[in-house]
Coordinates of C-alpha atoms and ligand atoms in Angstrom, one line a residue:
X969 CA -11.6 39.6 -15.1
X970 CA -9.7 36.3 -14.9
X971 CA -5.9 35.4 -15.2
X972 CA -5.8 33.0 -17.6
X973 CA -2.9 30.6 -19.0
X974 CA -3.0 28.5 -21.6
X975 CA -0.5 26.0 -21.0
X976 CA 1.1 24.1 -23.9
X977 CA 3.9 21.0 -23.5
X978 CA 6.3 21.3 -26.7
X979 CA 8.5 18.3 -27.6
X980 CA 11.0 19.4 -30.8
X981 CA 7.8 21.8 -32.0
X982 CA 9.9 24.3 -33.7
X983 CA 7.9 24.1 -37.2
X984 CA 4.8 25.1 -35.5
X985 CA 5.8 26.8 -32.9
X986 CA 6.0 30.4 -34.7
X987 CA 2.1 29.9 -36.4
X988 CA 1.0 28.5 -32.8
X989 CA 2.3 31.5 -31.0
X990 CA 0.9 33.8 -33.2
X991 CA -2.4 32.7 -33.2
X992 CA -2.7 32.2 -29.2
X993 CA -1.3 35.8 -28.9
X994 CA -3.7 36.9 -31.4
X995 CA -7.3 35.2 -29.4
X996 CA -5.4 36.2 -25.7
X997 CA -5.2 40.0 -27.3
X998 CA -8.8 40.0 -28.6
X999 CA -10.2 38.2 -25.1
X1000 CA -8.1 40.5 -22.8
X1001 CA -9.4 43.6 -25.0
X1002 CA -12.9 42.3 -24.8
X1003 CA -12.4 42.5 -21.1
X1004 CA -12.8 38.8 -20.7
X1005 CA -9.3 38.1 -19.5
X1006 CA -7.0 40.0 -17.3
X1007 CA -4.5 41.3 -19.1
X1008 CA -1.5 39.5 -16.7
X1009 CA -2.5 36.4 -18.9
X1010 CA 0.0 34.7 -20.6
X1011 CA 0.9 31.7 -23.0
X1012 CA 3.3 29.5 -20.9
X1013 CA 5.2 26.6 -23.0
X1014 CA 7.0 23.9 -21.2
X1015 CA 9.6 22.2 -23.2
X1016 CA 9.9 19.1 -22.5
X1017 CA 13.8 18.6 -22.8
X1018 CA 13.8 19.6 -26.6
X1019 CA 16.7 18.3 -28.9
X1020 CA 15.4 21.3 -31.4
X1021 CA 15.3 24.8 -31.3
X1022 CA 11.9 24.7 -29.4
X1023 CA 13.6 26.4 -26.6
X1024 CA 15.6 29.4 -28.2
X1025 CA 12.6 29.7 -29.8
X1026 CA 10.7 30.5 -26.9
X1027 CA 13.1 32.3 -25.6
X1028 CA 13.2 34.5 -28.7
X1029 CA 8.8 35.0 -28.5
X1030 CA 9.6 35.9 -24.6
X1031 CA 11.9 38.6 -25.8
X1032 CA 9.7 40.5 -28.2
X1033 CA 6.1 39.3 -26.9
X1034 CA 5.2 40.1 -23.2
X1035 CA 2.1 37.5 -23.7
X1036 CA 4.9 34.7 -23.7
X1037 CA 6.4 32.2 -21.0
X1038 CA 8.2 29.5 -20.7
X1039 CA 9.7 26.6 -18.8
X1040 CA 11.9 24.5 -19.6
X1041 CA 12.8 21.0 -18.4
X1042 CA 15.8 19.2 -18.0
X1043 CA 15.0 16.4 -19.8
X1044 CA 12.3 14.4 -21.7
X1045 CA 9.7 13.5 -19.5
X1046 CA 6.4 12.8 -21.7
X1047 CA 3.3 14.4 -22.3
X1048 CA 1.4 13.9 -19.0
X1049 CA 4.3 15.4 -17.0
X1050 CA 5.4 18.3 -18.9
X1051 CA 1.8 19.3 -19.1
X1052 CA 1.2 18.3 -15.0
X1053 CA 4.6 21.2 -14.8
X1054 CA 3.0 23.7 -16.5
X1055 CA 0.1 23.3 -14.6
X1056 CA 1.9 23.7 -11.4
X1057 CA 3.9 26.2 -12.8
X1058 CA 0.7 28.4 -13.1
X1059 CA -1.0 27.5 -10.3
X1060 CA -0.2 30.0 -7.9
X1061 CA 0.3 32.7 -10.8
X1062 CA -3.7 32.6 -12.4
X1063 CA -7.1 32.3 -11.7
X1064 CA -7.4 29.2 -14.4
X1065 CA -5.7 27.3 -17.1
X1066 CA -6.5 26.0 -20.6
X1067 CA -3.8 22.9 -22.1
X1068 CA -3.3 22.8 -25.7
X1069 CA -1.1 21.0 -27.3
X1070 CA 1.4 22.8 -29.3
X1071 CA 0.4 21.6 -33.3
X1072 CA -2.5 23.5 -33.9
X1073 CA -4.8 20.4 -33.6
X1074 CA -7.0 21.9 -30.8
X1075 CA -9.4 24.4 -32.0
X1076 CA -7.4 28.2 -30.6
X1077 CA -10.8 29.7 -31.1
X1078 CA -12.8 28.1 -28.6
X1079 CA -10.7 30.2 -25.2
X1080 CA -13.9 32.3 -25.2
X1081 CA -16.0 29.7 -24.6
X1082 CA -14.0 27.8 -22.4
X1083 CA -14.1 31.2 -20.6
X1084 CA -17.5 31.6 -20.7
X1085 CA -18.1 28.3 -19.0
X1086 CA -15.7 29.0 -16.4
X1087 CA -17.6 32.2 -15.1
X1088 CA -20.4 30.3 -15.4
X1089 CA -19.3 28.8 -12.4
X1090 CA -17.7 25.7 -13.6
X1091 CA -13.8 24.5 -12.2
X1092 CA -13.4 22.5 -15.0
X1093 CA -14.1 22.3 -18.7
X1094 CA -13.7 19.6 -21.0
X1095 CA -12.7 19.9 -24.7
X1096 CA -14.5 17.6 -26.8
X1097 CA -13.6 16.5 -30.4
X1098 CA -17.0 17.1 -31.9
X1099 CA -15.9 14.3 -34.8
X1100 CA -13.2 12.0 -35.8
X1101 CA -13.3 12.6 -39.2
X1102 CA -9.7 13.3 -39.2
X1103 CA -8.4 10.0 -37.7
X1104 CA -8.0 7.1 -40.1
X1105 CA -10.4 3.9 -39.2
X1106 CA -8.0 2.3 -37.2
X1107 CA -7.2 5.1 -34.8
X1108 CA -11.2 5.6 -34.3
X1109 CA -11.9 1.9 -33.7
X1110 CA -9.7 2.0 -31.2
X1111 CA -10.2 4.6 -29.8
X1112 CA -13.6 3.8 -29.1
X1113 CA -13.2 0.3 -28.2
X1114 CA -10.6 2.1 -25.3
X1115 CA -12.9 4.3 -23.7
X1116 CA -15.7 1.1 -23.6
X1117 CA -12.8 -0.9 -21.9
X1118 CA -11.9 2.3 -19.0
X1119 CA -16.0 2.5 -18.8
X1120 CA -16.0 -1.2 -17.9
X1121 CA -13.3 -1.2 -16.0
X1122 CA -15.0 1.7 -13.8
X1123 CA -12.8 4.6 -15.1
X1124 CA -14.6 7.7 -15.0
X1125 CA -13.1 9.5 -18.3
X1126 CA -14.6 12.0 -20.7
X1127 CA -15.5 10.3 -24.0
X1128 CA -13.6 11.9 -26.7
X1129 CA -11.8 14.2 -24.5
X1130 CA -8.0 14.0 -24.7
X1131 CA -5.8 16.6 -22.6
X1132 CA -7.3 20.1 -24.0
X1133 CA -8.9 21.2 -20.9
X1134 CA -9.8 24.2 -18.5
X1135 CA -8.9 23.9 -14.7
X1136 CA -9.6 26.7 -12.5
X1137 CA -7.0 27.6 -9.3
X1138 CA -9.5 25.8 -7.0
X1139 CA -9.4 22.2 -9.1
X1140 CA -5.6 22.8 -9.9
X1141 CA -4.9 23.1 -6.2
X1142 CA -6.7 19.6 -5.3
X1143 CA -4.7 18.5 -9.0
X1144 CA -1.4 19.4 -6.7
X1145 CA -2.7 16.8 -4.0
X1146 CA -2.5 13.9 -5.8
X1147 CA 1.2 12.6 -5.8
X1148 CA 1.4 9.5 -8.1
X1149 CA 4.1 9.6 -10.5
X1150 CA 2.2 7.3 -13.2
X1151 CA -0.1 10.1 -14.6
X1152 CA -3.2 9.6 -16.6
X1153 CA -4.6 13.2 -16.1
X1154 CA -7.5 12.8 -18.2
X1155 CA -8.5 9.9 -15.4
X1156 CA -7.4 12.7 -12.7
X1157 CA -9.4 15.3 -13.6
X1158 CA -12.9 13.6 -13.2
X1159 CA -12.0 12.0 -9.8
X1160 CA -11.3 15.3 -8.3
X1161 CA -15.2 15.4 -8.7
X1162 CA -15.9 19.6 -9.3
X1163 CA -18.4 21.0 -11.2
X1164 CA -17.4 20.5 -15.2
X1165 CA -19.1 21.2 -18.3
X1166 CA -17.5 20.5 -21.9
X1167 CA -17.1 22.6 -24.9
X1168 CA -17.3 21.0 -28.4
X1169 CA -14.8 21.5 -31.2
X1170 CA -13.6 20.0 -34.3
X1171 CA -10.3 18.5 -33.9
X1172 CA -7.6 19.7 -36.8
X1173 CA -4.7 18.2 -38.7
X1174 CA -1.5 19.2 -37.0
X1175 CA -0.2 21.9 -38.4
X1176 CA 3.4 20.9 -39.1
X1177 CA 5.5 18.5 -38.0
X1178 CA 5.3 15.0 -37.2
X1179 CA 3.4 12.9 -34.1
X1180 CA 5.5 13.1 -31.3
X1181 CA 3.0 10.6 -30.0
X1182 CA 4.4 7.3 -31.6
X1183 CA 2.1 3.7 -31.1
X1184 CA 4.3 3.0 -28.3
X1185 CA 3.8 5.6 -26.4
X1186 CA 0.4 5.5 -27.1
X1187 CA 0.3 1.9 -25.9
X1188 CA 2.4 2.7 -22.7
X1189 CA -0.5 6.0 -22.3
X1190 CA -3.3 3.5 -22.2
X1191 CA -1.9 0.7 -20.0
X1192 CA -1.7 3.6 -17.6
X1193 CA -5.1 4.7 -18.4
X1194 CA -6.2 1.2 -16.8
X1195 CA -3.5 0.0 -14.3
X1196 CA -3.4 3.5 -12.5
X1197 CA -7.1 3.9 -11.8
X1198 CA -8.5 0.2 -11.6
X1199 CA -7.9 -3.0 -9.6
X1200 CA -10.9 -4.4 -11.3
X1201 CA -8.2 -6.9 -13.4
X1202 CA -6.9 -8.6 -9.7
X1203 CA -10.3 -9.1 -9.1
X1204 CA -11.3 -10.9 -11.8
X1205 CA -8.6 -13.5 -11.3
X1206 CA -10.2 -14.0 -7.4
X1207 CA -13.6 -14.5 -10.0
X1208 CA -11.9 -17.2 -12.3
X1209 CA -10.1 -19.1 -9.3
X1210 CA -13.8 -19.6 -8.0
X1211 CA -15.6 -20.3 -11.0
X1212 CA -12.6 -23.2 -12.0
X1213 CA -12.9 -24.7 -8.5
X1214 CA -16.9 -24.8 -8.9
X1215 CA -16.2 -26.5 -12.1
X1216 CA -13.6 -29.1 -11.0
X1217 CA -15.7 -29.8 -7.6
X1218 CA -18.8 -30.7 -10.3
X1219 CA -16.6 -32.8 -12.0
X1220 CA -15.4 -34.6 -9.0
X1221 CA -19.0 -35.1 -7.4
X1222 CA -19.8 -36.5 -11.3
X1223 CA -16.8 -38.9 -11.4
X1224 CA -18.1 -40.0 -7.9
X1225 CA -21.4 -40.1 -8.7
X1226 CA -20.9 -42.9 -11.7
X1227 CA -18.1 -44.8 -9.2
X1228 CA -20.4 -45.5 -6.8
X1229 CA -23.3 -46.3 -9.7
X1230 CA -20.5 -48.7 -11.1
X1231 CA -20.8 -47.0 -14.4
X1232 CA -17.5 -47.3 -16.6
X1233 CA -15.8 -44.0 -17.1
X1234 CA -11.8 -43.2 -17.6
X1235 CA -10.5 -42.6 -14.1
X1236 CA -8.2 -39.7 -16.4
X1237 CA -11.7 -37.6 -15.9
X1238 CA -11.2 -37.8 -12.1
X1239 CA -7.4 -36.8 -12.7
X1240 CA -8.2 -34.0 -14.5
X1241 CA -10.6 -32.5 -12.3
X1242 CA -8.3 -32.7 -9.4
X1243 CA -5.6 -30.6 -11.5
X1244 CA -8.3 -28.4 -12.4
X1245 CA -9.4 -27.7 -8.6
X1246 CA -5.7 -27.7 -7.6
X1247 CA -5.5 -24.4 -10.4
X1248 CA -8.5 -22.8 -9.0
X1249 CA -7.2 -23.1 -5.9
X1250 CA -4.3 -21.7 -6.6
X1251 CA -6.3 -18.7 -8.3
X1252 CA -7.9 -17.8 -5.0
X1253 CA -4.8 -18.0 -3.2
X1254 CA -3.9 -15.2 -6.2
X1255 CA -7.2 -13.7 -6.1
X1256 CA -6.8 -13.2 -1.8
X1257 CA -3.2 -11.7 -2.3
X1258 CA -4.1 -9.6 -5.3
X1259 CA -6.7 -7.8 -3.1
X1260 CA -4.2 -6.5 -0.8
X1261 CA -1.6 -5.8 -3.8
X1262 CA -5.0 -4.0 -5.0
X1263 CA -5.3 -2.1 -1.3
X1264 CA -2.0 -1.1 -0.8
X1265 CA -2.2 0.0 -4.3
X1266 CA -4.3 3.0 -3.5
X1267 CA -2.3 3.6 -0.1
X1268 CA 0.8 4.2 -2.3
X1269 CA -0.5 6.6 -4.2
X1270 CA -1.8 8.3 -0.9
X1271 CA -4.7 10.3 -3.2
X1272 CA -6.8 12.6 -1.3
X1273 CA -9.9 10.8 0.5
X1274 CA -12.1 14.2 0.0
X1275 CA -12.2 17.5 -1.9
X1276 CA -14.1 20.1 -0.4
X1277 CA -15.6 22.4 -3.5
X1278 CA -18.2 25.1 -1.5
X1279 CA -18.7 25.2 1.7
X1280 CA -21.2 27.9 3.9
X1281 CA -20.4 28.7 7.8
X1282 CA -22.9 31.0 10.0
X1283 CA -20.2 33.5 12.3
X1284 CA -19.7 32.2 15.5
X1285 CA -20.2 35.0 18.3
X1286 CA -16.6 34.2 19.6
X1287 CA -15.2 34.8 16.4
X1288 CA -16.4 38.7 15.8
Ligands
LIG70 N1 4.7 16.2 -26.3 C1 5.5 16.5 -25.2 N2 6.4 15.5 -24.8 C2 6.5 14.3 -25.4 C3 5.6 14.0 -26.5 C4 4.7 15.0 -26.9 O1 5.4 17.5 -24.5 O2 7.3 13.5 -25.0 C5 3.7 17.3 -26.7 C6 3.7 17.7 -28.1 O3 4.7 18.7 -28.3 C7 2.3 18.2 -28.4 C8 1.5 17.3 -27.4 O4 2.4 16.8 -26.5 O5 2.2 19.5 -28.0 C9 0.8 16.2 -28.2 O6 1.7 15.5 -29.0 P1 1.4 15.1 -30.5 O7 0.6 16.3 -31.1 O8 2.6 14.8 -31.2 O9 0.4 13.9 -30.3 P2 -0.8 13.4 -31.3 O10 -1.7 14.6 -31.5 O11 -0.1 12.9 -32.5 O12 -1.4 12.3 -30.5
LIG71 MG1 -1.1 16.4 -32.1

């Protein structure tokens, strides 16, 4: 039997918060009966410096339901790192966690099978949105076009995945590892490489309350989505700087070309492929400093080079 807990960030949640609590407490009785969790699992909320009564709140469910945690932090910090505290939080305290966020939107009813996939030998599981059929046009469109972008940019990411996800001790250790402060943990996850499988849901309404996700943050969420895990964009200006000087060197061998046939041509051509060289030039001079911008880049963030996930030894005779 595994320790599980479902971790779940809260930002001024207290309309759902009651209905949410009940529910989880409700599937982690029925799993721990069913002898599929241990029964030192618990529900552990991090509020993420509420202005509401999210936190008396928890407080309150602590009080009268042994099933309930909580953390609280100091101030508002956003989704990625409230969640990335809870998960540290329970690191050393379970065998494996599931995040939900805190409206009711990911399906409560699928722990089993996240469960079941995670004794199956898996260190992480995915929770997939079987369908959009909730979001409005615009949110699906781009959506989509998003996760075509991170996939040509290189970014490994889980399509139609968002942040409702199992991590077992093992993956959640590596997790602690990674020290950037910009967090795009659905970009994490994959790179730390382990064995995964995904579980399909249907993604609800929220069950109260309002998005705490406005287009803003949204916005900033993706921008980290691609600045934190590619340098494919410095590249590209190293690609334009040569392709403008090939141009402008064309243009200049051309101009030449008809000077010495004496044909009559604007010298302005000539001028204007000289500016145009003296831009790509300038682009590879760009290009050459944005690849070590792009190098020391991924020193900063000092991520782990390796992640060891099984490993077999025969007994040395020393060792006995
Ligand atoms: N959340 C958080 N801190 C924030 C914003 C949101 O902890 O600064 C939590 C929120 O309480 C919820 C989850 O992140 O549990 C997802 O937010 P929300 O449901 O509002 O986003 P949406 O589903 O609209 O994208
Ligand atoms: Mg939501």
């Amino acid at each position: 039997m595994s320790v599980l807990y479902v971790v779940v960030p809260c930002y001024n949640e207290q309309e759902v918060l009651g209905e949410t609590t009940r529910r989880l407490s409700d599937e982690l009785t029925r799993l721990i009966g069913a002898g599929v969790c241990h029964p030192d699992s618990r529900i552990l909320y991090v509020d993420d410096g509420s202005k509401d009564k999210t936190w008396s709140m928890i407080e309150a469910f602590h009080a009268e339901n042994p099933l309930v945690c909580g953390i609280k932090l100091a101030h508002n910090r956003g989704h990625q790192n409230a969640l990335l505290a809870g998960l540290m939080t329970a690191k050393d305290r379970c065998d494996c966690t599931v995040s939900m966020d805190a409206d009711l939107q990911d399906d409560v009813t699928v722990l089993g099978a996240f469960m079941e996939k995670y004794h199956q030998g898996n260190q992480v599981v995915y929770g997939v949105r079987s369908s959009r059929k909730t979001d409005t046009m615009f949110k699906r469109a781009t959506a989509q076009g998003y996760y075509k972008v991170l996939d040509a940019l290189g970014v490994e990411v889980v399509y139609n995945h968002a942040d409702c996800r199992l991590m077992s001790r093992q993956a959640l250790e590596e997790l602690s590892h990674y020290r950037e402060t910009n967090l795009f943990l659905r970009g994490m996850v994959p790179h730390l490489g382990f064995q995964s499988d995904v579980v399909y849901f249907e993604r609800a309404e929220r069950f109260a309350g309002e998005s705490k996700y406005p287009l803003k943050k949204m916005l900033a969420l993706a921008w980290d989505g691609i600045t934190s895990f590619s340098v494919k964009p410095l590249q590209w200006v190293w690609g334009a700087g040569i392709g403008l000087s090939v141009l402008s060197v064309l243009g200049l061998i051309a101009c030449l070309v008809l000077w010495l046939c004496q044909v009559p041509f604007s010298g302005l051509w000539a001028a204007v492929a000289a500016v145009w060289l003296m831009g790509g030039v300038l682009l590879i001079a760009m290009g050459i400093l944005g690849s070590y911008l792009g190098k020391l880049y991924f020193e900063v963030k000092d991520r782990p080079r390796f992640a060891v996930e099984k490993a077999v030894f025969s007994q040395n005779s020393h060792e006995e």
